Tab-separated table of C-alpha atoms in Angstrom:
chain	number	residue	atom	x	y	z
E	1	MET	CA	0.006	-0.051	0.078
E	2	LEU	CA	2.841	2.343	0.837
E	3	ALA	CA	4.401	1.576	-2.555
E	4	ALA	CA	1.282	2.386	-4.382
E	5	ALA	CA	1.012	5.712	-2.588
E	6	ALA	CA	4.503	6.545	-3.394
E	7	PHE	CA	4.082	5.568	-6.992
E	8	THR	CA	0.908	7.490	-7.290
E	9	ALA	CA	2.469	10.561	-5.851
E	10	CYS	CA	5.552	10.440	-7.981
E	11	GLY	CA	3.899	9.446	-11.285
E	12	ASN	CA	0.759	11.696	-10.959
E	13	LYS	CA	0.728	14.488	-13.346
E	14	GLU	CA	-1.680	16.830	-11.509
E	15	PRO	CA	-1.401	20.488	-12.435
E	16	ALA	CA	0.478	22.487	-9.807
E	17	ARG	CA	-1.699	24.617	-7.637
E	18	PRO	CA	-0.626	28.154	-7.124
E	19	ALA	CA	0.518	28.899	-3.715
E	20	VAL	CA	-1.845	31.025	-1.735
E	21	GLU	CA	-0.295	33.293	0.848
E	22	ALA	CA	-1.951	33.349	4.248
E	23	PRO	CA	-3.192	36.833	5.131
E	24	LYS	CA	-0.759	38.521	7.488
E	25	SER	CA	-2.167	39.508	10.796
E	26	ALA	CA	-0.614	41.768	13.500
E	27	ALA	CA	1.882	39.894	15.584
E	28	VAL	CA	0.728	39.122	18.997
E	29	SER	CA	3.028	37.457	21.403
E	30	ASP	CA	2.043	34.093	23.026
E	31	SER	CA	2.199	35.631	26.405
E	32	LYS	CA	-0.211	38.483	25.464
E	33	ILE	CA	-2.683	35.989	24.090
E	34	GLU	CA	-2.364	33.838	27.258
E	35	SER	CA	-2.814	36.786	29.484
E	36	MET	CA	-5.953	38.008	27.524
E	37	ALA	CA	-7.410	34.557	27.757
E	38	LEU	CA	-6.765	34.217	31.453
E	39	GLU	CA	-8.330	37.610	32.084
E	40	ALA	CA	-11.478	36.694	30.135
E	41	LEU	CA	-11.748	33.440	31.931
E	42	ALA	CA	-10.937	34.891	35.401
E	43	PRO	CA	-13.554	34.303	38.069
E	44	ALA	CA	-15.118	37.208	39.716
E	45	GLU	CA	-13.000	36.553	42.713
E	46	SER	CA	-9.919	37.619	40.922
E	47	ARG	CA	-11.408	40.727	39.713
E	48	LYS	CA	-12.292	41.509	43.346
E	49	SER	CA	-8.714	40.843	44.203
E	50	SER	CA	-7.587	43.345	41.691
E	51	LYS	CA	-9.895	45.957	43.297
E	52	ALA	CA	-8.390	44.963	46.516
E	53	GLU	CA	-4.895	45.430	45.086
E	54	LEU	CA	-5.947	48.758	43.708
E	55	GLN	CA	-7.289	49.833	47.136
E	56	ALA	CA	-3.990	48.645	48.779
E	57	GLY	CA	-2.088	50.684	46.317
E	58	LEU	CA	-4.114	53.778	47.190
E	59	GLU	CA	-3.609	53.172	50.796
E	60	THR	CA	0.202	52.907	50.291
E	61	GLN	CA	0.225	56.110	48.244
E	62	ALA	CA	-1.813	57.970	50.909
E	63	GLU	CA	0.557	56.782	53.754
E	64	ASP	CA	3.564	57.811	51.623
E	65	ILE	CA	2.195	61.241	51.232
E	66	LEU	CA	1.370	61.539	55.005
E	67	ALA	CA	4.794	60.400	55.808
E	68	ARG	CA	6.492	63.019	53.459
E	69	TYR	CA	4.345	65.840	54.887
E	70	PRO	CA	3.580	65.006	58.500
E	71	ASP	CA	2.861	68.630	59.410
E	72	LYS	CA	0.328	69.485	56.735
E	73	ASN	CA	-3.278	69.469	57.495
E	74	ALA	CA	-5.883	67.962	55.092
E	75	ALA	CA	-6.450	71.228	53.256
E	76	GLU	CA	-2.699	71.811	52.747
E	77	LEU	CA	-2.376	68.168	51.546
E	78	LEU	CA	-4.823	68.860	48.727
E	79	ASN	CA	-2.435	71.390	47.348
E	80	VAL	CA	0.565	69.007	47.202
E	81	PRO	CA	1.336	68.579	43.531
E	82	GLU	CA	0.459	64.834	43.073
E	83	VAL	CA	-2.599	65.185	45.167
E	84	ASN	CA	-3.717	68.428	43.410
E	85	GLU	CA	-3.441	66.848	40.070
E	86	ALA	CA	-5.551	63.950	41.099
E	87	LEU	CA	-8.073	66.206	42.688
E	88	LYS	CA	-8.407	68.148	39.447
E	89	VAL	CA	-8.993	65.036	37.454
E	90	GLY	CA	-11.663	63.544	39.992
E	91	LEU	CA	-13.463	66.767	40.325
E	92	THR	CA	-13.597	67.272	36.480
E	93	ARG	CA	-15.074	63.827	36.109
E	94	LEU	CA	-17.506	64.580	38.907
E	95	SER	CA	-18.579	67.858	37.142
E	96	LYS	CA	-19.659	65.750	34.262
E	97	ASP	CA	-21.883	63.227	36.378
E	98	LYS	CA	-25.149	64.977	37.479
E	99	ARG	CA	-26.297	61.802	39.381
E	100	LEU	CA	-23.068	61.837	41.591
E	101	GLN	CA	-23.459	65.651	42.164
E	102	ASP	CA	-27.086	64.942	43.270
E	103	GLN	CA	-25.992	62.323	45.884
E	104	ILE	CA	-23.891	64.995	47.625
E	105	ASN	CA	-26.521	67.673	47.339
E	106	ASN	CA	-29.263	65.184	48.526
E	107	SER	CA	-27.204	64.172	51.552
E	108	ALA	CA	-26.782	67.849	52.479
E	109	ALA	CA	-30.512	68.640	51.814
E	110	MET	CA	-31.549	65.708	54.078
E	111	VAL	CA	-29.546	66.888	57.033
E	112	ALA	CA	-30.723	70.392	56.406
E	113	LYS	CA	-34.376	69.259	56.680
E	114	MET	CA	-33.378	67.301	59.858
E	115	GLN	CA	-31.960	70.573	61.215
E	116	GLY	CA	-35.232	72.371	60.431
E	117	LEU	CA	-34.103	74.192	57.263
E	118	SER	CA	-36.043	73.902	54.055
E	119	GLY	CA	-33.488	71.739	52.306
E	120	GLU	CA	-34.820	72.792	48.890
E	121	PRO	CA	-32.312	72.670	46.012
E	122	GLY	CA	-30.252	75.831	46.027
E	123	THR	CA	-31.236	76.881	49.629
E	124	VAL	CA	-28.662	75.012	51.498
E	125	GLY	CA	-24.952	74.019	50.911
E	126	LEU	CA	-22.340	71.759	52.370
E	127	ASP	CA	-19.450	73.478	54.129
E	128	LEU	CA	-16.621	71.088	54.871
E	129	ASP	CA	-13.794	72.322	57.037
E	130	ILE	CA	-11.037	69.676	56.785
E	131	LYS	CA	-8.248	71.353	58.512
E	132	GLY	CA	-8.870	69.433	61.793
E	133	TYR	CA	-8.789	65.998	60.217
E	134	ASP	CA	-6.883	63.303	62.082
E	135	HIS	CA	-4.374	60.970	60.471
E	136	ALA	CA	-6.972	58.246	59.650
E	137	ARG	CA	-9.566	60.806	58.113
E	138	LYS	CA	-6.688	62.417	56.120
E	139	ALA	CA	-5.668	58.950	54.809
E	140	ARG	CA	-9.301	58.100	53.706
E	141	MET	CA	-9.674	61.551	52.045
E	142	LEU	CA	-6.332	61.148	50.132
E	143	GLN	CA	-7.254	57.618	48.996
E	144	ALA	CA	-10.511	58.906	47.525
E	145	VAL	CA	-8.806	61.861	45.856
E	146	LEU	CA	-5.765	59.734	44.519
E	147	SER	CA	-8.262	57.310	42.972
E	148	GLU	CA	-9.341	60.025	40.592
E	149	ASP	CA	-12.729	58.301	40.805
E	150	PRO	CA	-15.598	60.506	41.351
E	151	LYS	CA	-17.642	57.667	42.851
E	152	GLN	CA	-14.988	57.337	45.585
E	153	ILE	CA	-14.925	61.027	46.149
E	154	VAL	CA	-18.687	61.230	46.466
E	155	ARG	CA	-18.671	58.233	48.799
E	156	PHE	CA	-16.158	59.892	51.122
E	157	VAL	CA	-18.038	63.194	51.198
E	158	THR	CA	-21.483	61.468	51.792
E	159	GLU	CA	-19.998	59.357	54.619
E	160	GLU	CA	-18.657	62.583	56.216
E	161	VAL	CA	-22.182	64.082	55.988
E	162	GLY	CA	-23.783	60.941	57.314
E	163	GLU	CA	-21.429	60.722	60.271
E	164	ALA	CA	-22.072	64.435	60.980
E	165	ALA	CA	-25.942	64.163	60.921
E	166	PRO	CA	-26.493	63.148	64.567
E	167	GLU	CA	-24.370	65.946	65.877
E	168	LEU	CA	-25.851	68.599	63.532
E	169	THR	CA	-29.519	67.472	64.196
E	170	TYR	CA	-29.516	66.328	67.816
E	171	GLY	CA	-26.417	67.843	69.241
E	172	GLY	CA	-27.482	71.403	68.443
E	173	VAL	CA	-24.040	72.303	66.914
E	174	GLN	CA	-23.406	74.404	63.920
E	175	ARG	CA	-20.403	72.324	62.816
E	176	ALA	CA	-19.968	68.705	63.543
E	177	SER	CA	-16.665	67.285	65.070
E	178	ASN	CA	-15.629	66.087	61.592
E	179	GLY	CA	-15.875	69.585	60.082
E	180	VAL	CA	-19.143	69.210	58.279
E	181	ALA	CA	-21.689	72.114	58.516
E	182	ILE	CA	-24.813	72.766	56.517
E	183	LYS	CA	-25.237	76.419	55.642
E	184	GLU	CA	-28.223	78.164	54.205
E	185	THR	CA	-27.588	79.738	50.892
E	186	PRO	CA	-28.947	83.068	50.286
E	187	PRO	CA	-31.330	83.407	47.415
E	188	PRO	CA	-29.759	85.096	44.331
E	189	THR	CA	-30.197	88.872	44.198
E	190	LYS	CA	-32.481	89.849	41.329
C-alpha cells in the first residue's frame, strides 16, 4: 500500500496549484494571548482581588504622602502637587456626572431638613472644614482623591455628611466634630 501511494505521488501529473499566501495579521505574542485569555476566563474573585490590590495601592500612596508631609493639615495636603493633580481629574469627572453631584446635594439637603431648614435645592450647601482631620481621616480623604474616581470622592463626602448628621441634628451644633456644617444659601439677588 505504501508503494502504491509513493508510486501515485511520483507519477501523478496533476497540475500544480498556485501557492496562496496566508493573510498577514498583526503579531501578538503568546504571552499576550495567554494573559488575555486568562483575564477573560478569570472568576469574579480575581477581579475582586484586583480591586483589593488597587485599594491597597491607594492606601500605600496615601500613607507615603502623609509620611512625607507630616505637618500638613488635610487642606494643605490637597495642594501637594501629586494630590492636586488627582483632585483636578476627579473633580472634572465629577462635574460631568449629575447623578453623583445629586448624591452630595441630597445628603446635605436631608441633614438640612433634619435641622429644620427647608433643604430645597439651592437653599442649602455643604460647608466642609477639613483642617482638623486626624491621620485616619486624612488617609481616607487622600485615598478617595488619589483614585481620581468621582464615585470614591462622593462616597467619602457623603460618609462625612452621614457621620455628622446626629451631631448637627440632635447635638445642636453648627459644625460637627468632623468639620461638616450645613449652611443656608442666600437666594440670588435679582
